[in-house]
Amino acid sequence: MTMTATVLLALGLSIVVYLAVGWWYNSTVRGVGDILPILFGKNARVESHQEFSASTVATPLSLATVVVAFYSLVPALGLWLLWTAVTTALGLLIFRIVVPRIWTKMSSYSYRPTLHAYLGTEFDSSTLALVASVFTAVGYLSAFAVELIVGSGFLSGLLPGVSKVLTVAVLTAVSFIYTGMGGFRTVIVTDRIQMWFMWLFIVAMGAYLYFAGANEGWPVAIQHIPESIRKPSWNNGLIPFIVGIAIMNLLMFISNMALWQRIAGSQEPTIVVRGMAGSVLGAASSWSLLVLIAVGALMLVTPNSNENLLVTTLSSVQHSAAGKLLIFCSVLALYGAMLSN
């Protein structure tokens, strides 16, 4: 099987799974409360703390963008990228601290308010609600556009004969179709599936790097990683990165509409509280491991300035059965992460 066939097989399986989930939950839709988490007790819900945790890790900052960025930046920043994992976990921890208060305030409403509706009501300003809703819409559309750009760029590297326009069209259509069929409940379920696929990618890439290093001999394999990455040192050029990432990740989740929706869709406060605790651990572990396997990829390949390191890595392993399995898992994970809403 060629690499193109492997990629198309993974995409086909993903599309079938997501559309099947949308079709399944479409039968439960009876009204707007089954589409959007605005009414308590309807089907637009988060049913467990495991769902809340998986969806929270998958959604606020897309893991597809994160993974591609890690593989792009690791030749320059190396293990300093672990700072993103630390600050993301701390940002979610800050949100975890304020979650009980958010739940209490939300429970005083006769409906489950959106973030902009909440702001407009609490500050008694329809103008504020309108401005907040505009920024929410622009933010979501911008994030989705970034996902399409990142995803089509990644897939075009693995499918050189396929039009990028066609790739974008398919990605967009699938996302809108399954979300439109099943609404918020479909999003929550597919978010959890997408996190399963992301963990499958982490395990598969970690296992491949482990056996590759063991076969060559660890002392030799590690020497392929540039010394500047194996032994990171401080320089003043890192200050903008350290400060900028800290400000973004520590404050981002407080105002995140996706997290607010997950709280609105939860049926019990314990789902939110336990789910956020799992989110902190899940983000810290998954992001840290993604950085480490990106660094480990340098044992296999030399970075190419014209190509993302992940594409270079997957292209280099395509001729073995284990390599094809790794490509399959990678496409499942990256495509799924691109569709998180």
PDB file of C-alpha atoms in Angstrom, residues 169-317:
ATOM      1  CA  ALA A 169     -13.755  21.687   0.576  1.00  0.00           C
ATOM      2  CA  VAL A 170     -13.975  18.148   1.968  1.00  0.00           C
ATOM      3  CA  LEU A 171     -12.753  19.154   5.434  1.00  0.00           C
ATOM      4  CA  THR A 172     -15.246  22.009   5.613  1.00  0.00           C
ATOM      5  CA  ALA A 173     -18.177  19.955   4.340  1.00  0.00           C
ATOM      6  CA  VAL A 174     -17.651  17.075   6.772  1.00  0.00           C
ATOM      7  CA  SER A 175     -17.383  19.412   9.757  1.00  0.00           C
ATOM      8  CA  PHE A 176     -20.561  21.314   8.940  1.00  0.00           C
ATOM      9  CA  ILE A 177     -22.546  18.195   8.016  1.00  0.00           C
ATOM     10  CA  TYR A 178     -21.967  16.129  11.149  1.00  0.00           C
ATOM     11  CA  THR A 179     -22.265  19.163  13.428  1.00  0.00           C
ATOM     12  CA  GLY A 180     -25.448  20.269  11.694  1.00  0.00           C
ATOM     13  CA  MET A 181     -27.000  16.820  11.969  1.00  0.00           C
ATOM     14  CA  GLY A 182     -26.433  16.197  15.667  1.00  0.00           C
ATOM     15  CA  GLY A 183     -25.617  19.595  17.173  1.00  0.00           C
ATOM     16  CA  PHE A 184     -23.671  20.108  20.388  1.00  0.00           C
ATOM     17  CA  ARG A 185     -23.994  16.497  21.549  1.00  0.00           C
ATOM     18  CA  THR A 186     -22.280  15.331  18.368  1.00  0.00           C
ATOM     19  CA  VAL A 187     -19.457  17.803  18.992  1.00  0.00           C
ATOM     20  CA  ILE A 188     -18.857  16.457  22.498  1.00  0.00           C
ATOM     21  CA  VAL A 189     -18.820  12.827  21.362  1.00  0.00           C
ATOM     22  CA  THR A 190     -16.519  13.506  18.404  1.00  0.00           C
ATOM     23  CA  ASP A 191     -14.208  15.576  20.614  1.00  0.00           C
ATOM     24  CA  ARG A 192     -13.727  12.488  22.774  1.00  0.00           C
ATOM     25  CA  ILE A 193     -13.095  10.325  19.702  1.00  0.00           C
ATOM     26  CA  GLN A 194     -10.594  12.889  18.458  1.00  0.00           C
ATOM     27  CA  MET A 195      -8.708  12.761  21.761  1.00  0.00           C
ATOM     28  CA  TRP A 196      -8.587   8.945  21.519  1.00  0.00           C
ATOM     29  CA  PHE A 197      -7.033   9.344  18.078  1.00  0.00           C
ATOM     30  CA  MET A 198      -4.557  11.927  19.414  1.00  0.00           C
ATOM     31  CA  TRP A 199      -3.445   9.569  22.173  1.00  0.00           C
ATOM     32  CA  LEU A 200      -3.155   6.802  19.575  1.00  0.00           C
ATOM     33  CA  PHE A 201      -0.826   9.068  17.598  1.00  0.00           C
ATOM     34  CA  ILE A 202       1.259   9.850  20.691  1.00  0.00           C
ATOM     35  CA  VAL A 203       1.605   6.160  21.572  1.00  0.00           C
ATOM     36  CA  ALA A 204       2.330   5.125  17.960  1.00  0.00           C
ATOM     37  CA  MET A 205       4.957   7.820  17.419  1.00  0.00           C
ATOM     38  CA  GLY A 206       6.506   7.174  20.827  1.00  0.00           C
ATOM     39  CA  ALA A 207       6.709   3.420  20.145  1.00  0.00           C
ATOM     40  CA  TYR A 208       8.212   3.972  16.691  1.00  0.00           C
ATOM     41  CA  LEU A 209      10.878   6.308  18.088  1.00  0.00           C
ATOM     42  CA  TYR A 210      11.626   3.896  20.923  1.00  0.00           C
ATOM     43  CA  PHE A 211      12.224   0.915  18.651  1.00  0.00           C
ATOM     44  CA  ALA A 212      14.129   3.028  16.121  1.00  0.00           C
ATOM     45  CA  GLY A 213      16.425   4.280  18.866  1.00  0.00           C
ATOM     46  CA  ALA A 214      16.858   0.813  20.357  1.00  0.00           C
ATOM     47  CA  ASN A 215      17.695  -0.733  16.968  1.00  0.00           C
ATOM     48  CA  GLU A 216      20.359   1.826  16.166  1.00  0.00           C
ATOM     49  CA  GLY A 217      21.594   2.073  19.746  1.00  0.00           C
ATOM     50  CA  TRP A 218      20.504   4.914  21.998  1.00  0.00           C
ATOM     51  CA  PRO A 219      23.908   6.627  22.291  1.00  0.00           C
ATOM     52  CA  VAL A 220      24.129   6.838  18.485  1.00  0.00           C
ATOM     53  CA  ALA A 221      20.475   7.735  17.932  1.00  0.00           C
ATOM     54  CA  ILE A 222      20.491  10.566  20.459  1.00  0.00           C
ATOM     55  CA  GLN A 223      23.562  12.053  18.817  1.00  0.00           C
ATOM     56  CA  HIS A 224      21.420  12.756  15.743  1.00  0.00           C
ATOM     57  CA  ILE A 225      19.575  15.368  17.798  1.00  0.00           C
ATOM     58  CA  PRO A 226      21.498  18.683  17.647  1.00  0.00           C
ATOM     59  CA  GLU A 227      23.376  19.460  20.846  1.00  0.00           C
ATOM     60  CA  SER A 228      21.598  22.819  21.170  1.00  0.00           C
ATOM     61  CA  ILE A 229      18.322  20.906  21.558  1.00  0.00           C
ATOM     62  CA  ARG A 230      19.672  18.114  23.748  1.00  0.00           C
ATOM     63  CA  LYS A 231      21.244  20.687  26.076  1.00  0.00           C
ATOM     64  CA  PRO A 232      19.037  23.779  25.952  1.00  0.00           C
ATOM     65  CA  SER A 233      20.563  27.008  27.215  1.00  0.00           C
ATOM     66  CA  TRP A 234      19.118  30.403  28.051  1.00  0.00           C
ATOM     67  CA  ASN A 235      19.430  33.436  25.802  1.00  0.00           C
ATOM     68  CA  ASN A 236      17.664  36.800  25.856  1.00  0.00           C
ATOM     69  CA  GLY A 237      15.975  36.017  22.545  1.00  0.00           C
ATOM     70  CA  LEU A 238      13.728  33.597  24.463  1.00  0.00           C
ATOM     71  CA  ILE A 239      12.157  36.365  26.558  1.00  0.00           C
ATOM     72  CA  PRO A 240       9.435  37.314  24.018  1.00  0.00           C
ATOM     73  CA  PHE A 241       8.525  33.626  23.635  1.00  0.00           C
ATOM     74  CA  ILE A 242       8.410  32.965  27.386  1.00  0.00           C
ATOM     75  CA  VAL A 243       6.419  36.111  28.220  1.00  0.00           C
ATOM     76  CA  GLY A 244       4.094  35.942  25.212  1.00  0.00           C
ATOM     77  CA  ILE A 245       3.159  32.282  25.708  1.00  0.00           C
ATOM     78  CA  ALA A 246       2.612  32.854  29.438  1.00  0.00           C
ATOM     79  CA  ILE A 247       0.262  35.791  28.879  1.00  0.00           C
ATOM     80  CA  MET A 248      -1.696  33.968  26.181  1.00  0.00           C
ATOM     81  CA  ASN A 249      -2.056  30.590  27.875  1.00  0.00           C
ATOM     82  CA  LEU A 250      -2.641  31.791  31.440  1.00  0.00           C
ATOM     83  CA  LEU A 251      -5.445  34.186  30.508  1.00  0.00           C
ATOM     84  CA  MET A 252      -6.970  32.580  27.419  1.00  0.00           C
ATOM     85  CA  PHE A 253      -9.277  30.062  29.073  1.00  0.00           C
ATOM     86  CA  ILE A 254     -11.114  32.523  31.314  1.00  0.00           C
ATOM     87  CA  SER A 255     -12.735  34.130  28.267  1.00  0.00           C
ATOM     88  CA  ASN A 256     -13.038  31.013  26.113  1.00  0.00           C
ATOM     89  CA  MET A 257     -16.509  30.479  24.637  1.00  0.00           C
ATOM     90  CA  ALA A 258     -15.877  26.770  24.014  1.00  0.00           C
ATOM     91  CA  LEU A 259     -15.222  26.137  27.709  1.00  0.00           C
ATOM     92  CA  TRP A 260     -18.285  28.167  28.639  1.00  0.00           C
ATOM     93  CA  GLN A 261     -20.397  25.986  26.328  1.00  0.00           C
ATOM     94  CA  ARG A 262     -19.103  22.837  28.012  1.00  0.00           C
ATOM     95  CA  ILE A 263     -20.128  24.206  31.395  1.00  0.00           C
ATOM     96  CA  ALA A 264     -23.545  25.160  30.016  1.00  0.00           C
ATOM     97  CA  GLY A 265     -24.005  21.652  28.653  1.00  0.00           C
ATOM     98  CA  SER A 266     -23.054  19.896  31.887  1.00  0.00           C
ATOM     99  CA  GLN A 267     -25.902  18.566  34.010  1.00  0.00           C
ATOM    100  CA  GLU A 268     -24.159  18.401  37.386  1.00  0.00           C
ATOM    101  CA  PRO A 269     -21.482  20.593  39.039  1.00  0.00           C
ATOM    102  CA  THR A 270     -19.372  17.503  39.759  1.00  0.00           C
ATOM    103  CA  ILE A 271     -19.046  16.913  36.010  1.00  0.00           C
ATOM    104  CA  VAL A 272     -17.469  20.332  35.602  1.00  0.00           C
ATOM    105  CA  VAL A 273     -15.250  20.241  38.691  1.00  0.00           C
ATOM    106  CA  ARG A 274     -13.915  16.709  38.117  1.00  0.00           C
ATOM    107  CA  GLY A 275     -13.726  17.317  34.375  1.00  0.00           C
ATOM    108  CA  MET A 276     -11.572  20.426  34.804  1.00  0.00           C
ATOM    109  CA  ALA A 277      -9.206  18.536  37.105  1.00  0.00           C
ATOM    110  CA  GLY A 278      -8.824  15.922  34.376  1.00  0.00           C
ATOM    111  CA  SER A 279      -8.334  18.674  31.802  1.00  0.00           C
ATOM    112  CA  VAL A 280      -5.331  20.053  33.689  1.00  0.00           C
ATOM    113  CA  LEU A 281      -3.685  16.631  33.843  1.00  0.00           C
ATOM    114  CA  GLY A 282      -4.681  15.738  30.285  1.00  0.00           C
ATOM    115  CA  ALA A 283      -3.310  18.948  28.785  1.00  0.00           C
ATOM    116  CA  ALA A 284      -0.067  18.773  30.776  1.00  0.00           C
ATOM    117  CA  SER A 285       0.616  15.151  29.804  1.00  0.00           C
ATOM    118  CA  SER A 286      -0.493  15.281  26.149  1.00  0.00           C
ATOM    119  CA  TRP A 287       1.256  18.558  25.328  1.00  0.00           C
ATOM    120  CA  SER A 288       4.485  17.469  27.073  1.00  0.00           C
ATOM    121  CA  LEU A 289       4.538  14.153  25.227  1.00  0.00           C
ATOM    122  CA  LEU A 290       3.838  15.908  21.909  1.00  0.00           C
ATOM    123  CA  VAL A 291       6.891  18.102  22.483  1.00  0.00           C
ATOM    124  CA  LEU A 292       9.076  15.126  23.388  1.00  0.00           C
ATOM    125  CA  ILE A 293       8.108  13.064  20.343  1.00  0.00           C
ATOM    126  CA  ALA A 294       8.665  16.113  18.125  1.00  0.00           C
ATOM    127  CA  VAL A 295      12.187  16.376  19.552  1.00  0.00           C
ATOM    128  CA  GLY A 296      12.610  12.632  19.104  1.00  0.00           C
ATOM    129  CA  ALA A 297      11.765  12.931  15.401  1.00  0.00           C
ATOM    130  CA  LEU A 298      15.167  14.565  14.951  1.00  0.00           C
ATOM    131  CA  MET A 299      16.683  11.128  15.580  1.00  0.00           C
ATOM    132  CA  LEU A 300      15.118   9.983  12.313  1.00  0.00           C
ATOM    133  CA  VAL A 301      15.353  12.936   9.933  1.00  0.00           C
ATOM    134  CA  THR A 302      17.120  16.216   9.314  1.00  0.00           C
ATOM    135  CA  PRO A 303      14.803  19.264   9.244  1.00  0.00           C
ATOM    136  CA  ASN A 304      13.924  20.642   5.816  1.00  0.00           C
ATOM    137  CA  SER A 305      13.215  24.373   5.836  1.00  0.00           C
ATOM    138  CA  ASN A 306      10.645  23.952   3.061  1.00  0.00           C
ATOM    139  CA  GLU A 307       8.646  21.223   4.792  1.00  0.00           C
ATOM    140  CA  ASN A 308       7.067  20.616   8.178  1.00  0.00           C
ATOM    141  CA  LEU A 309       9.163  18.201  10.237  1.00  0.00           C
ATOM    142  CA  LEU A 310       6.178  15.880  10.768  1.00  0.00           C
ATOM    143  CA  VAL A 311       5.643  15.543   7.005  1.00  0.00           C
ATOM    144  CA  THR A 312       9.380  14.887   6.576  1.00  0.00           C
ATOM    145  CA  THR A 313       9.263  12.245   9.313  1.00  0.00           C
ATOM    146  CA  LEU A 314       6.217  10.444   7.927  1.00  0.00           C
ATOM    147  CA  SER A 315       7.599  10.528   4.379  1.00  0.00           C
ATOM    148  CA  SER A 316      10.819   8.922   5.593  1.00  0.00           C
ATOM    149  CA  VAL A 317       9.048   5.935   7.178  1.00  0.00           C
TER     150      VAL A 317
END
